[in-house]
PDB file of C-alpha atoms and ligand atoms in Angstrom:
ATOM      1  CA  MET A 646      15.340   7.934 -20.265  1.00 89.00           C
ATOM      2  CA  ALA A 647      16.154   4.802 -18.241  1.00 94.00           C
ATOM      3  CA  VAL A 648      18.846   6.767 -16.384  1.00 96.00           C
ATOM      4  CA  ILE A 649      16.431   9.579 -15.515  1.00 96.00           C
ATOM      5  CA  ARG A 650      13.898   7.014 -14.328  1.00 94.00           C
ATOM      6  CA  TRP A 651      16.582   5.327 -12.220  1.00 95.00           C
ATOM      7  CA  ILE A 652      17.637   8.664 -10.640  1.00 96.00           C
ATOM      8  CA  LEU A 653      14.003   9.593  -9.902  1.00 96.00           C
ATOM      9  CA  GLY A 654      13.504   6.177  -8.326  1.00 96.00           C
ATOM     10  CA  ARG A 655      16.503   6.716  -6.026  1.00 96.00           C
ATOM     11  CA  ILE A 656      15.181  10.153  -5.035  1.00 96.00           C
ATOM     12  CA  ILE A 657      11.775   8.657  -4.192  1.00 96.00           C
ATOM     13  CA  LEU A 658      13.432   5.942  -2.079  1.00 96.00           C
ATOM     14  CA  LEU A 659      15.500   8.577  -0.245  1.00 96.00           C
ATOM     15  CA  VAL A 660      12.459  10.777   0.446  1.00 95.00           C
ATOM     16  CA  ASP A 661      10.562   7.685   1.612  1.00 94.00           C
ATOM     17  CA  PHE A 662      13.399   6.838   3.991  1.00 95.00           C
ATOM     18  CA  LEU A 663      13.862  10.384   5.330  1.00 95.00           C
ATOM     19  CA  TYR A 664      10.229  11.341   5.781  1.00 92.00           C
ATOM     20  CA  ASN A 665       8.678   7.990   6.643  1.00 94.00           C
ATOM     21  CA  PRO A 666       5.960   8.910   9.183  1.00 94.00           C
ATOM     22  CA  LYS A 667       5.517   7.508  12.661  1.00 93.00           C
ATOM     23  CA  GLY A 668       2.719   5.130  13.559  1.00 91.00           C
ATOM     24  CA  PRO A 669       0.062   5.855  16.184  1.00 91.00           C
ATOM     25  CA  ASN A 670       0.451   5.003  19.868  1.00 88.00           C
ATOM     26  CA  ARG A 671      -2.126   2.269  20.026  1.00 89.00           C
ATOM     27  CA  ASP A 672      -2.933  -0.145  22.803  1.00 90.00           C
ATOM     28  CA  SER A 673      -1.239  -3.464  21.920  1.00 92.00           C
ATOM     29  CA  GLN A 674      -4.435  -5.533  22.203  1.00 93.00           C
ATOM     30  CA  GLU A 675      -6.242  -3.111  19.919  1.00 91.00           C
ATOM     31  CA  GLN A 676      -3.367  -3.413  17.432  1.00 93.00           C
ATOM     32  CA  VAL A 677      -3.604  -7.227  17.564  1.00 94.00           C
ATOM     33  CA  ASN A 678      -7.326  -6.985  16.737  1.00 92.00           C
ATOM     34  CA  ILE A 679      -6.683  -4.646  13.815  1.00 92.00           C
ATOM     35  CA  ASP A 680      -3.843  -6.840  12.530  1.00 94.00           C
ATOM     36  CA  LYS A 681      -6.235  -9.824  12.493  1.00 93.00           C
ATOM     37  CA  GLN A 682      -8.639  -7.942  10.234  1.00 91.00           C
ATOM     38  CA  LEU A 683      -5.761  -6.812   8.028  1.00 95.00           C
ATOM     39  CA  ALA A 684      -4.785 -10.402   7.265  1.00 95.00           C
ATOM     40  CA  ASN A 685      -7.412 -10.201   4.485  1.00 95.00           C
ATOM     41  CA  TYR A 686      -5.602  -7.379   2.707  1.00 98.00           C
ATOM     42  CA  THR A 687      -2.555  -7.308   0.449  1.00 98.00           C
ATOM     43  CA  LEU A 688      -1.035  -4.235  -1.163  1.00 98.00           C
ATOM     44  CA  TYR A 689       0.607  -4.811  -4.556  1.00 98.00           C
ATOM     45  CA  GLN A 690       3.106  -2.025  -5.043  1.00 98.00           C
ATOM     46  CA  TYR A 691       6.551  -0.882  -6.213  1.00 98.00           C
ATOM     47  CA  ALA A 692       9.131   0.415  -3.735  1.00 97.00           C
ATOM     48  CA  ALA A 693       9.910   3.549  -5.768  1.00 97.00           C
ATOM     49  CA  CYS A 694       6.409   4.458  -7.005  1.00 97.00           C
ATOM     50  CA  PRO A 695       5.247   7.821  -5.583  1.00 97.00           C
ATOM     51  CA  PHE A 696       1.598   6.695  -5.501  1.00 98.00           C
ATOM     52  CA  CYS A 697       2.632   3.610  -3.539  1.00 98.00           C
ATOM     53  CA  VAL A 698       4.681   5.744  -1.129  1.00 98.00           C
ATOM     54  CA  LYS A 699       1.537   7.837  -0.536  1.00 98.00           C
ATOM     55  CA  VAL A 700      -0.468   4.715   0.351  1.00 98.00           C
ATOM     56  CA  ARG A 701       2.321   3.194   2.483  1.00 98.00           C
ATOM     57  CA  TRP A 702       2.705   6.460   4.430  1.00 97.00           C
ATOM     58  CA  SER A 703      -1.031   6.598   5.067  1.00 96.00           C
ATOM     59  CA  MET A 704      -0.983   2.980   6.284  1.00 97.00           C
ATOM     60  CA  LYS A 705       2.012   3.712   8.500  1.00 96.00           C
ATOM     61  CA  ARG A 706       0.459   6.862  10.006  1.00 94.00           C
ATOM     62  CA  GLN A 707      -2.622   4.869  10.840  1.00 94.00           C
ATOM     63  CA  GLY A 708      -0.845   1.764  12.073  1.00 95.00           C
ATOM     64  CA  LEU A 709      -2.271  -0.531   9.389  1.00 96.00           C
ATOM     65  CA  ASN A 710       0.146  -3.454   9.025  1.00 96.00           C
ATOM     66  CA  ILE A 711      -0.904  -4.698   5.605  1.00 98.00           C
ATOM     67  CA  GLU A 712       1.269  -7.189   3.752  1.00 98.00           C
ATOM     68  CA  THR A 713       2.978  -5.574   0.767  1.00 98.00           C
ATOM     69  CA  ARG A 714       3.997  -7.415  -2.398  1.00 98.00           C
ATOM     70  CA  ASP A 715       6.524  -5.811  -4.712  1.00 98.00           C
ATOM     71  CA  ALA A 716       5.273  -6.480  -8.233  1.00 98.00           C
ATOM     72  CA  LYS A 717       8.400  -4.938  -9.794  1.00 97.00           C
ATOM     73  CA  ARG A 718      10.937  -7.234  -8.134  1.00 97.00           C
ATOM     74  CA  ASN A 719       8.845 -10.386  -7.999  1.00 98.00           C
ATOM     75  CA  GLN A 720       7.380 -11.762 -11.230  1.00 98.00           C
ATOM     76  CA  GLN A 721       4.985 -14.049  -9.371  1.00 98.00           C
ATOM     77  CA  PHE A 722       3.427 -11.053  -7.623  1.00 98.00           C
ATOM     78  CA  ALA A 723       3.178  -9.197 -10.961  1.00 98.00           C
ATOM     79  CA  ASP A 724       1.399 -12.212 -12.471  1.00 98.00           C
ATOM     80  CA  GLU A 725      -1.003 -12.410  -9.503  1.00 98.00           C
ATOM     81  CA  LEU A 726      -1.826  -8.736  -9.946  1.00 98.00           C
ATOM     82  CA  VAL A 727      -2.508  -9.022 -13.689  1.00 98.00           C
ATOM     83  CA  SER A 728      -4.530 -12.222 -13.451  1.00 98.00           C
ATOM     84  CA  GLY A 729      -6.520 -11.037 -10.425  1.00 98.00           C
ATOM     85  CA  GLY A 730      -6.875  -7.302 -10.962  1.00 98.00           C
ATOM     86  CA  GLY A 731      -6.603  -7.177 -14.731  1.00 98.00           C
ATOM     87  CA  GLN A 732      -3.855  -4.548 -14.979  1.00 98.00           C
ATOM     88  CA  LEU A 733      -0.156  -4.274 -14.167  1.00 98.00           C
ATOM     89  CA  LYS A 734      -0.648  -1.026 -12.297  1.00 98.00           C
ATOM     90  CA  VAL A 735       0.242  -0.151  -8.730  1.00 98.00           C
ATOM     91  CA  PRO A 736      -0.763   0.483  -6.047  1.00 98.00           C
ATOM     92  CA  CYS A 737      -3.544  -2.083  -5.940  1.00 98.00           C
ATOM     93  CA  LEU A 738      -5.201  -3.315  -2.755  1.00 98.00           C
ATOM     94  CA  LYS A 739      -6.427  -6.908  -2.816  1.00 98.00           C
ATOM     95  CA  ILE A 740      -9.340  -7.388  -0.435  1.00 97.00           C
ATOM     96  CA  SER A 741     -10.274 -10.997   0.361  1.00 96.00           C
ATOM     97  CA  GLU A 742     -13.749 -10.991   1.880  1.00 91.00           C
ATOM     98  CA  ALA A 743     -15.065 -13.573   4.334  1.00 88.00           C
ATOM     99  CA  ASN A 744     -17.675 -14.746   1.780  1.00 93.00           C
ATOM    100  CA  GLY A 745     -14.893 -15.740  -0.631  1.00 93.00           C
ATOM    101  CA  ASN A 746     -15.195 -12.697  -2.916  1.00 95.00           C
ATOM    102  CA  THR A 747     -12.048 -10.834  -3.855  1.00 97.00           C
ATOM    103  CA  THR A 748     -11.862  -7.174  -4.810  1.00 97.00           C
ATOM    104  CA  TRP A 749      -8.857  -5.582  -6.492  1.00 98.00           C
ATOM    105  CA  MET A 750      -8.874  -1.857  -5.791  1.00 98.00           C
ATOM    106  CA  TYR A 751      -6.705   0.429  -7.924  1.00 98.00           C
ATOM    107  CA  GLU A 752      -6.020   4.183  -7.468  1.00 98.00           C
ATOM    108  CA  SER A 753      -4.046   5.400  -4.482  1.00 98.00           C
ATOM    109  CA  SER A 754      -6.678   7.939  -3.359  1.00 98.00           C
ATOM    110  CA  ASN A 755      -9.447   5.324  -3.432  1.00 98.00           C
ATOM    111  CA  ILE A 756      -7.301   2.920  -1.397  1.00 98.00           C
ATOM    112  CA  ILE A 757      -6.496   5.563   1.219  1.00 97.00           C
ATOM    113  CA  ASP A 758     -10.163   6.655   1.483  1.00 96.00           C
ATOM    114  CA  TYR A 759     -11.336   3.050   1.703  1.00 96.00           C
ATOM    115  CA  LEU A 760      -8.907   2.149   4.514  1.00 96.00           C
ATOM    116  CA  GLU A 761      -9.805   5.289   6.470  1.00 92.00           C
ATOM    117  CA  GLN A 762     -13.511   4.471   6.208  1.00 92.00           C
ATOM    118  CA  GLN A 763     -13.050   0.778   6.891  1.00 90.00           C
ATOM    119  CA  PHE A 764     -11.091   1.271  10.060  1.00 85.00           C
ATOM    120  CA  LEU A 765     -12.908   4.453  11.147  1.00 69.00           C
ATOM    121  CA  LEU A 766      -9.676   6.348  11.423  1.00 61.00           C
ATOM    122  CA  VAL A 767      -9.195  10.066  11.325  1.00 52.00           C
ATOM    123  CA  PRO A 768      -8.500  11.230   7.744  1.00 52.00           C
ATOM    124  CA  GLU A 769      -5.081  12.762   7.183  1.00 54.00           C
ATOM    125  CA  ALA A 770      -4.759  16.512   6.885  1.00 56.00           C
ATOM    126  CA  SER A 771      -3.914  17.299   3.246  1.00 54.00           C
TER     127      SER A 771
HETATM  128  N1  GSH B1986      -3.552   7.362 -10.634  1.00 82.38           N
HETATM  129  C1  GSH B1986      -2.847   6.174 -10.195  1.00 82.38           C
HETATM  130  C2  GSH B1986      -1.455   6.182 -10.825  1.00 82.38           C
HETATM  131  C3  GSH B1986      -0.719   4.860 -10.590  1.00 82.38           C
HETATM  132  C4  GSH B1986       0.480   4.719 -11.525  1.00 82.38           C
HETATM  133  O1  GSH B1986       0.641   5.456 -12.515  1.00 82.38           O
HETATM  134  N2  GSH B1986       1.317   3.761 -11.197  1.00 82.38           N
HETATM  135  C5  GSH B1986       2.449   3.449 -12.037  1.00 82.38           C
HETATM  136  C6  GSH B1986       3.729   3.242 -11.184  1.00 82.38           C
HETATM  137  S1  GSH B1986       4.222   4.743 -10.391  1.00 82.38           S
HETATM  138  C7  GSH B1986       2.218   2.140 -12.744  1.00 82.38           C
HETATM  139  O2  GSH B1986       1.734   1.195 -12.151  1.00 82.38           O
HETATM  140  N3  GSH B1986       2.567   2.068 -14.031  1.00 82.38           N
HETATM  141  C8  GSH B1986       2.457   0.822 -14.772  1.00 82.38           C
HETATM  142  C9  GSH B1986       3.738   0.048 -14.806  1.00 82.38           C
HETATM  143  O3  GSH B1986       4.716   0.444 -14.191  1.00 82.38           O
HETATM  144  O4  GSH B1986       3.735  -0.997 -15.461  1.00 82.38           O
HETATM  145  C10 GSH B1986      -2.828   6.138  -8.669  1.00 82.38           C
HETATM  146  O5  GSH B1986      -2.962   7.204  -8.026  1.00 82.38           O
HETATM  147  O6  GSH B1986      -2.743   5.051  -8.099  1.00 82.38           O
END
């Protein structure tokens, strides 16, 4: 079972590498402004998780440079995720609001929808 999981993981990494989408052609000042807003976001994820690939591709397509933290390879990040979000499940978007509140958003589709709405970007064709 571990071998099958390992092989599937390699396949996901290869597909991620081969089909990684391009980012948008955005004015550099506009990108700087978006990056400033994105400093309040962190994506907890695994490199070879298909749901995480889906979220990373959406971020890439839309030019959203959000910090990613690999909770599989880094125990500290896994601990942060469990203590903050309540579950060791990825992807999870940590949103640190200006008023000090923190939201931990699970579910890849919810994360993608939220980011599209938040940054008023054109939803991806499915
Ligand atoms: N429906 C969820 C599925 C997420 C999911 O199953 N993630 C797996 C990794 S691919 C996970 O975190 N499993 C728990 C673990 O690995 O400990 C989504 O779309 O985000």
